[in-house]
PDB file of C-alpha atoms in Angstrom:
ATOM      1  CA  UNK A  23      75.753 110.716  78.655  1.00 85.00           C
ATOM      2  CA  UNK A  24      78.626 108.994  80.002  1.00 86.00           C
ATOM      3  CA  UNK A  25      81.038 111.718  79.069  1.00 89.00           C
ATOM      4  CA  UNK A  26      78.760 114.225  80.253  1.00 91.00           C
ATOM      5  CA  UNK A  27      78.655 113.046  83.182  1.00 91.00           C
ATOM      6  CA  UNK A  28      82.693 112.424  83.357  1.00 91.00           C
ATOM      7  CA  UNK A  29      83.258 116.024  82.588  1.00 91.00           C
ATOM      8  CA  UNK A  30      80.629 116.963  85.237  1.00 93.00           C
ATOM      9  CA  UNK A  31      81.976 115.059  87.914  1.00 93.00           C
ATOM     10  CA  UNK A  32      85.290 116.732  86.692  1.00 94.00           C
ATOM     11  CA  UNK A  33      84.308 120.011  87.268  1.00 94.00           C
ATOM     12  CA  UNK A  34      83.473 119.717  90.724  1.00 95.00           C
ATOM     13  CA  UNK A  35      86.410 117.848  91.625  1.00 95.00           C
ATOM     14  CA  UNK A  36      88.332 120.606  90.155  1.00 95.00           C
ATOM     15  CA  UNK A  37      86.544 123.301  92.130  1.00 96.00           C
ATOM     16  CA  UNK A  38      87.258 120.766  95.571  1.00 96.00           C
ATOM     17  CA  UNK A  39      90.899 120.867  94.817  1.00 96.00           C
ATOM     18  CA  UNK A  40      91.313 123.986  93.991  1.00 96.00           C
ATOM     19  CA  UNK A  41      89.437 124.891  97.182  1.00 95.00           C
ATOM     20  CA  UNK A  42      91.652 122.389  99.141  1.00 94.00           C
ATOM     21  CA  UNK A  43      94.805 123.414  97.968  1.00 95.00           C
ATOM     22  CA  UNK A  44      94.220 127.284  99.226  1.00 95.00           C
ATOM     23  CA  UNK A  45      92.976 124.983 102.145  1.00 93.00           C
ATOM     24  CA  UNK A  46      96.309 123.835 102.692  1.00 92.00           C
ATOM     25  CA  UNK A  47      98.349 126.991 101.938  1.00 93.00           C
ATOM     26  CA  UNK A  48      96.435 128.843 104.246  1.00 92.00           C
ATOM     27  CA  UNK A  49      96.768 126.863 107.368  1.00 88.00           C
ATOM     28  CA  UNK A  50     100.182 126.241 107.583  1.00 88.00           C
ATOM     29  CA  UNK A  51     100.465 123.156 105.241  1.00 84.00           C
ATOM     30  CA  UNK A  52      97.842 121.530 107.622  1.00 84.00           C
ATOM     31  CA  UNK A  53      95.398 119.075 106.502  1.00 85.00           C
ATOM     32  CA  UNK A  54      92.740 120.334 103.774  1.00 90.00           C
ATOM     33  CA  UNK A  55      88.972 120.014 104.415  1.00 91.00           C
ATOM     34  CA  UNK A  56      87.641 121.742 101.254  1.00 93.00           C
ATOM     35  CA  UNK A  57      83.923 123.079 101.921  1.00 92.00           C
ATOM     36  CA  UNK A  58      83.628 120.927 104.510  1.00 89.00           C
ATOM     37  CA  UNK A  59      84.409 117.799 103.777  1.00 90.00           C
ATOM     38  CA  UNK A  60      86.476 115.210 105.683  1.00 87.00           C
ATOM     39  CA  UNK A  61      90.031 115.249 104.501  1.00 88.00           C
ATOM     40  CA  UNK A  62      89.778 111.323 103.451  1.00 87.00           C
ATOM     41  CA  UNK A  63      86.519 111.646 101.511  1.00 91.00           C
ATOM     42  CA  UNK A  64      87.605 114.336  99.315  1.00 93.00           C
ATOM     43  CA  UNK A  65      91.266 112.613  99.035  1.00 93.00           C
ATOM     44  CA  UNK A  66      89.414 109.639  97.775  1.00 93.00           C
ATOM     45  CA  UNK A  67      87.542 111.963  95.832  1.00 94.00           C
ATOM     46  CA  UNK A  68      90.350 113.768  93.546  1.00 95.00           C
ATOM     47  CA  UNK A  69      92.150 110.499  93.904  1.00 94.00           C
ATOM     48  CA  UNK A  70      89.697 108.851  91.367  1.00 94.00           C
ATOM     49  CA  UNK A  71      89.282 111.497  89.111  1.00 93.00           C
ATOM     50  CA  UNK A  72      93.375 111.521  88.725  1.00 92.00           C
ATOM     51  CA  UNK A  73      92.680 107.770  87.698  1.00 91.00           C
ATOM     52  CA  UNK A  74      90.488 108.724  85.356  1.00 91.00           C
ATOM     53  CA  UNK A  75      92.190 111.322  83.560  1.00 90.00           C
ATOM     54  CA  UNK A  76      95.230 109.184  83.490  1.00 85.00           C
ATOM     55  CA  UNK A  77      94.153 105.938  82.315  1.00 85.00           C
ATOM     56  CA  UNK A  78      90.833 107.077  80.380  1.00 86.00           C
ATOM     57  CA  UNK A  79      91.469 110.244  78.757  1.00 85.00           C
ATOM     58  CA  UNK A  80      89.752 109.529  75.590  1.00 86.00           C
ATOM     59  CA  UNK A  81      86.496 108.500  77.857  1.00 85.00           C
ATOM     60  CA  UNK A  82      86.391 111.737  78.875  1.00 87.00           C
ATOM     61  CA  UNK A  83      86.912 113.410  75.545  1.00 85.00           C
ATOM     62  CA  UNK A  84      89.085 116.629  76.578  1.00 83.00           C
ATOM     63  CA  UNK A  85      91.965 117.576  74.314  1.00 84.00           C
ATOM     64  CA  UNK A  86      95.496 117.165  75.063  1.00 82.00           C
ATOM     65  CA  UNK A  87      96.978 118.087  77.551  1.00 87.00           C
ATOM     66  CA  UNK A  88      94.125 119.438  79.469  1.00 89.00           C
ATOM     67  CA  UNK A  89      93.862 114.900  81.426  1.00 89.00           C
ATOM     68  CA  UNK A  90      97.267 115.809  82.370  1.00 87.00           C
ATOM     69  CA  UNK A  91      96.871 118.847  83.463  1.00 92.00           C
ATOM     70  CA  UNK A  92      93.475 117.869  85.446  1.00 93.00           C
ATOM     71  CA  UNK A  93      95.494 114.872  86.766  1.00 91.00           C
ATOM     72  CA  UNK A  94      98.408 116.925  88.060  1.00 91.00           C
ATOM     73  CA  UNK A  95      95.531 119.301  89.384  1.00 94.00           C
ATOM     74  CA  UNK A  96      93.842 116.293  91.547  1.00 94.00           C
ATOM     75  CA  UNK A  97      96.823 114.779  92.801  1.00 91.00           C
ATOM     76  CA  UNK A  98      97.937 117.809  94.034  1.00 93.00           C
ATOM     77  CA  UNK A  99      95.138 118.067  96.117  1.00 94.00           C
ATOM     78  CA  UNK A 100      94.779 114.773  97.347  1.00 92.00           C
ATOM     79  CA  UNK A 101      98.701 116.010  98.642  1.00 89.00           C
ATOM     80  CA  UNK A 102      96.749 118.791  99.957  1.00 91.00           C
ATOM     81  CA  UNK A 103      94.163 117.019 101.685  1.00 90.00           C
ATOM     82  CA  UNK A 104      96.933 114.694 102.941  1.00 85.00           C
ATOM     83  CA  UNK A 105      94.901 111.279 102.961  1.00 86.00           C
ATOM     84  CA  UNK A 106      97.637 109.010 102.914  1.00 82.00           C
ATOM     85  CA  UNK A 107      95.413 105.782 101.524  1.00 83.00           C
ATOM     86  CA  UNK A 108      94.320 107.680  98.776  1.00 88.00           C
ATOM     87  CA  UNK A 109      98.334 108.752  97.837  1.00 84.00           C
ATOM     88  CA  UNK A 110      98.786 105.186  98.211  1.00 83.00           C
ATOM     89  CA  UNK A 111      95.772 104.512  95.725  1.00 85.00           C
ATOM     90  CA  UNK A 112      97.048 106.703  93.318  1.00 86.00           C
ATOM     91  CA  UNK A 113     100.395 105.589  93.126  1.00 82.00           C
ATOM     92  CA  UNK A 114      99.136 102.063  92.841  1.00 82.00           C
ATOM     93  CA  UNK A 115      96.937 103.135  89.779  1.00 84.00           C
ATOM     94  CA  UNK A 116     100.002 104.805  88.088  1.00 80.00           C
ATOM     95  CA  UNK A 117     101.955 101.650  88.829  1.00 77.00           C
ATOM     96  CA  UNK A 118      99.102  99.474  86.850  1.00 80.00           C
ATOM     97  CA  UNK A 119      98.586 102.776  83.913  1.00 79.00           C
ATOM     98  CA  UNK A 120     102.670 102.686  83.525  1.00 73.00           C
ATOM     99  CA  UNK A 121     103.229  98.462  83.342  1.00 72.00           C
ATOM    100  CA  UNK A 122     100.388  98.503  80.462  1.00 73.00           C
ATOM    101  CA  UNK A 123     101.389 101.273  78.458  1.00 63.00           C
ATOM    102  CA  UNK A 124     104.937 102.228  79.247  1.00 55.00           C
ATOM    103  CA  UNK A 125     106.863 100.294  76.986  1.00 55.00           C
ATOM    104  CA  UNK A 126     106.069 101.777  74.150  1.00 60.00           C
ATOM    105  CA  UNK A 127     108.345 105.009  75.502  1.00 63.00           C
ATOM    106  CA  UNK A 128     110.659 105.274  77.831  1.00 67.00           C
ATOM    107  CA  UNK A 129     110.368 108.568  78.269  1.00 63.00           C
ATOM    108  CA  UNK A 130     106.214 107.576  79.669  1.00 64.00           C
ATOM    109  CA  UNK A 131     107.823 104.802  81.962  1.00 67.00           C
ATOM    110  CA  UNK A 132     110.912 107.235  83.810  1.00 69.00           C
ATOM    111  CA  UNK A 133     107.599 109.696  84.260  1.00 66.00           C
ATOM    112  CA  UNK A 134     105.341 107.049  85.646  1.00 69.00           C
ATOM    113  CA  UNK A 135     108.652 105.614  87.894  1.00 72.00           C
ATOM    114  CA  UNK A 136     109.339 109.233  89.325  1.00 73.00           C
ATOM    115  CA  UNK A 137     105.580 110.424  89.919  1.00 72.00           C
ATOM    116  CA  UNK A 138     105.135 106.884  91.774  1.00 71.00           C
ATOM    117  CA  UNK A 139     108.181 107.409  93.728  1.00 77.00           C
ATOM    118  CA  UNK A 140     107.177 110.527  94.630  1.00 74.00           C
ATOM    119  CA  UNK A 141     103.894 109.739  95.905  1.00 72.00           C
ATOM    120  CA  UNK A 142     104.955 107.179  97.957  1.00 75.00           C
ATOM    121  CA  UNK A 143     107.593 109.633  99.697  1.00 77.00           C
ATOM    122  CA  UNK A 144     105.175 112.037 100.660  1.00 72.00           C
ATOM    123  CA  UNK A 145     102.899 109.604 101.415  1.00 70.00           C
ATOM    124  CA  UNK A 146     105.855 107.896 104.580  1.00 75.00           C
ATOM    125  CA  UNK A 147     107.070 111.421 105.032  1.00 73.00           C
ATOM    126  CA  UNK A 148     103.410 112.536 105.681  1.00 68.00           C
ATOM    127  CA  UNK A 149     103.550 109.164 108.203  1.00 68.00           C
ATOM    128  CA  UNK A 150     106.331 109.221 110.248  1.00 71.00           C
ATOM    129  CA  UNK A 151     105.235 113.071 110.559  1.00 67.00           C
ATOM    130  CA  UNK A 152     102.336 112.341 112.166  1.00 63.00           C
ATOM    131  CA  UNK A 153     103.606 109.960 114.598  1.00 61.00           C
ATOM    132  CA  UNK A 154     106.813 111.667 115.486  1.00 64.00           C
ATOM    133  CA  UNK A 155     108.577 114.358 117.464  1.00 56.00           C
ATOM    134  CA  UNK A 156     105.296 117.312 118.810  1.00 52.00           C
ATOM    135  CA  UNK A 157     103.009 114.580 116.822  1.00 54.00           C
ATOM    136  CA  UNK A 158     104.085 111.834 119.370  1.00 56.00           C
ATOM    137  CA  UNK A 159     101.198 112.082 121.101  1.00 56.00           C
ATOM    138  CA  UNK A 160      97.894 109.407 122.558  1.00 57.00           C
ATOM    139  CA  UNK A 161      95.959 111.611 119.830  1.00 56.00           C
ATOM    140  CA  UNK A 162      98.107 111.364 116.604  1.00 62.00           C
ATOM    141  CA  UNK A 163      96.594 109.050 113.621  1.00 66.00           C
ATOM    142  CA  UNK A 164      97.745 105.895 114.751  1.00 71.00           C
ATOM    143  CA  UNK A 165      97.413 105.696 118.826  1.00 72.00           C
ATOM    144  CA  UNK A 166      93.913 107.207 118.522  1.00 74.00           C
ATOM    145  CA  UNK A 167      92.458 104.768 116.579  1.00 75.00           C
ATOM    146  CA  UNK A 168      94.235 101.968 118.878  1.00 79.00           C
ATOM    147  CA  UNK A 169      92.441 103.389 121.382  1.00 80.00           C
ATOM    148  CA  UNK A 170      88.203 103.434 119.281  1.00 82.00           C
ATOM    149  CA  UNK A 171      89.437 100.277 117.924  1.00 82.00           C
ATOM    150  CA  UNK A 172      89.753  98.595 121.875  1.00 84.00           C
ATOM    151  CA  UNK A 173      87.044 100.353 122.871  1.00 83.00           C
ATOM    152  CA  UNK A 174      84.630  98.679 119.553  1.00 83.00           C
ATOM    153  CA  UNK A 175      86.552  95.277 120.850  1.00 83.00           C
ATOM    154  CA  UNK A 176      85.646  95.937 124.328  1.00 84.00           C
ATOM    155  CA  UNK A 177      82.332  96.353 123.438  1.00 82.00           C
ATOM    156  CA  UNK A 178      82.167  93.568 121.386  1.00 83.00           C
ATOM    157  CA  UNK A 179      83.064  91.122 124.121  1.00 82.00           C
ATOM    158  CA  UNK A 180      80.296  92.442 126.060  1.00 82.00           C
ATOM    159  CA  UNK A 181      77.904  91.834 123.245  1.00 79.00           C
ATOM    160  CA  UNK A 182      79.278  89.395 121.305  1.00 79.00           C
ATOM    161  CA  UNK A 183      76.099  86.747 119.812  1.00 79.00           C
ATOM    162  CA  UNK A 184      73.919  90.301 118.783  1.00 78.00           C
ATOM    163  CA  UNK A 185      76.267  93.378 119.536  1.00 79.00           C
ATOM    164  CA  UNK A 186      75.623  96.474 120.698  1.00 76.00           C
ATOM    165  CA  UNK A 187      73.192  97.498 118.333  1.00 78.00           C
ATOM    166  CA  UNK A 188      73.248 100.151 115.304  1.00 76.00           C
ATOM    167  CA  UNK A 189      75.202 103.259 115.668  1.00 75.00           C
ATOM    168  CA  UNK A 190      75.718 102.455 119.618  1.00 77.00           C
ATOM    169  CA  UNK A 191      78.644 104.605 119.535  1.00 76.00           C
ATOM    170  CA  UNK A 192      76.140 107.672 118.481  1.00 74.00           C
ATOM    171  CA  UNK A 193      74.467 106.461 122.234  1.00 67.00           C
ATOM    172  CA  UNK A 194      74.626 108.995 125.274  1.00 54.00           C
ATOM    173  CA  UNK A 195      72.871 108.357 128.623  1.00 49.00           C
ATOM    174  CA  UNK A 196      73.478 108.965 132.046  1.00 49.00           C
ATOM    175  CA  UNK A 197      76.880 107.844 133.340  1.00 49.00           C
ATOM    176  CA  UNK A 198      78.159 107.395 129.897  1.00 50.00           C
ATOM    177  CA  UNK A 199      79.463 109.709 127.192  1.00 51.00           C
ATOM    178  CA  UNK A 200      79.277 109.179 123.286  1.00 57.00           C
ATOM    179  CA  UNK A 201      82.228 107.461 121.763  1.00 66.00           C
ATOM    180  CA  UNK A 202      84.533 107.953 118.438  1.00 69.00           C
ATOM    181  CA  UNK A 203      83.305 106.093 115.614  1.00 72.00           C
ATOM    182  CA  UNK A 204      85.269 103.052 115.065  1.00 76.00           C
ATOM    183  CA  UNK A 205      87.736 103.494 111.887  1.00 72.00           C
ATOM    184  CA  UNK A 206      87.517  99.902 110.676  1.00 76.00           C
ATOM    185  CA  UNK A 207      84.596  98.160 108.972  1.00 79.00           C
ATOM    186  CA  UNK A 208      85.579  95.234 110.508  1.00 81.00           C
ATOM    187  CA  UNK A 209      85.369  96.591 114.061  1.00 80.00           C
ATOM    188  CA  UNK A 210      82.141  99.131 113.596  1.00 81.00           C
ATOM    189  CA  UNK A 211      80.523  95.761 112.149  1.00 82.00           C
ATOM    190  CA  UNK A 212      81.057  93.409 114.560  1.00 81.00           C
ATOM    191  CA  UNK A 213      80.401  95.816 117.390  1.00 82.00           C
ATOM    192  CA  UNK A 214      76.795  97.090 115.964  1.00 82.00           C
ATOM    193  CA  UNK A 215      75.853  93.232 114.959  1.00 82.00           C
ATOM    194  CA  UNK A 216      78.131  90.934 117.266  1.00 78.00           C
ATOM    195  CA  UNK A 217      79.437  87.075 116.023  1.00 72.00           C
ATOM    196  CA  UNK A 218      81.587  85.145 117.686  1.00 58.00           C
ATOM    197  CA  UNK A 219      82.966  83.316 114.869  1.00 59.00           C
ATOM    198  CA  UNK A 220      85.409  86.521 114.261  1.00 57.00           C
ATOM    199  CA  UNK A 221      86.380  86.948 118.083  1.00 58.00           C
ATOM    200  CA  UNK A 222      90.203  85.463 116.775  1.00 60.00           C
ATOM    201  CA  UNK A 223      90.281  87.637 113.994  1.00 61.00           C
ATOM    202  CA  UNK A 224      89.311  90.683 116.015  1.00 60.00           C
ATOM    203  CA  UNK A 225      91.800  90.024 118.282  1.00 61.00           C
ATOM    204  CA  UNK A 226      94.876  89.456 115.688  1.00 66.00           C
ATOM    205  CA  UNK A 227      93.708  92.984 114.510  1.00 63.00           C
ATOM    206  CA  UNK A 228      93.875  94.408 117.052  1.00 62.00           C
ATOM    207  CA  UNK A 229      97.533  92.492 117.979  1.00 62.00           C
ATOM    208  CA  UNK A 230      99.100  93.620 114.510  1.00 62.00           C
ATOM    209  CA  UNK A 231      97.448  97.514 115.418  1.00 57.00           C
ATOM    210  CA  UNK A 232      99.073  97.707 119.161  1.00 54.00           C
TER     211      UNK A 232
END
């Protein structure tokens, strides 16, 4: 059952980046949102089932090379989905995959070192390209969420003991206007449900963010 449901979950993932990586090609190299689906989920997505097939092949009970070849197929489109935190995931798990097995071959550990290196290039390159030169910008990855995550702390200090209630960002009434939905746990938390007892935390946050 286990495997059945490996190669299942294999399939679809397959069909996502597939999907995302036409995605990609056809807009320009843009960000990938295969059927749909936010370009982070389904980067998380393909980003665990290129773990998988790299450091559980035999759990999933394919013949060689057809993990590789799925693996190579996910992480290229996690690249085209461009979610930079699940590059960085990946490259972590080939990090762990290549210090436990790698010794046995050098030829494993040069391919582990270069795929790592790699990811992580693309993943700064992808970075600095979205907070640089046309990108520069109050609405690029990094100044937008500055901006939810002082409004979440804003509200916050208005509600601090019980917060501002479930999903109060989801809120519209008259005189006010639905907001973004915070992209932190810590800040979507602590707005909905209030406690004072992280009011120093929130604000070192949101010190290291600005």
């Amino acid at each position: 059952r286990t495997r059945f449901a490996l190669r299942s979950l294999l399939v679809v993932a397959a069909a996502v980046a597939l999907v995302a990586i036409a995605d990609t090609i056809a807009s320009g190299f843009g960000p990938a949102y295969p059927f749909g689906l936010h370009k982070n989920f389904a980067g998380a997505m393909l980003a665990m089932c290129s773990i998988v097939c790299i450091a559980a092949p035999n759990a999933i009970g394919l013949i060689r090379p057809l993990p590789t070849l799925l693996f190579a197929l996910f992480t290229a489109g996690v690249l085209a989905t461009q979610s930079r935190a699940s590059l960085v995931g990946v490259a972590a798990a080939l990090a762990v995959v290549g210090f436990r097995r790698g010794g046995r071959s050098p030829v494993r550990v040069l391919t582990f070192v270069a795929t790592l290196t790699g990811l992580i290039a693309v993943s700064v390159a992808s970075l600095r390209a979205a907070t640089s030169g046309a990108n520069n910008t109050q609405f690029n990855s990094i100044r937008s969420r500055e901006a939810v995550y002082r409004t979440a702390y804003n509200v916050f200090r208005e509600n601090p003991f019980f917060g501002a209630g479930l999903r109060w960002f989801k809120l519209s009434g008259p005189g006010r206007t639905a907001y973004l939905e915070p992209h932190s746990m810590l800040f979507a938390t602590i707005s909905e449900a209030g406690s004072e007892e992280h009011t120093s935390e929130l604000q070192s946050r949101l010190h290291l963010v600005c």
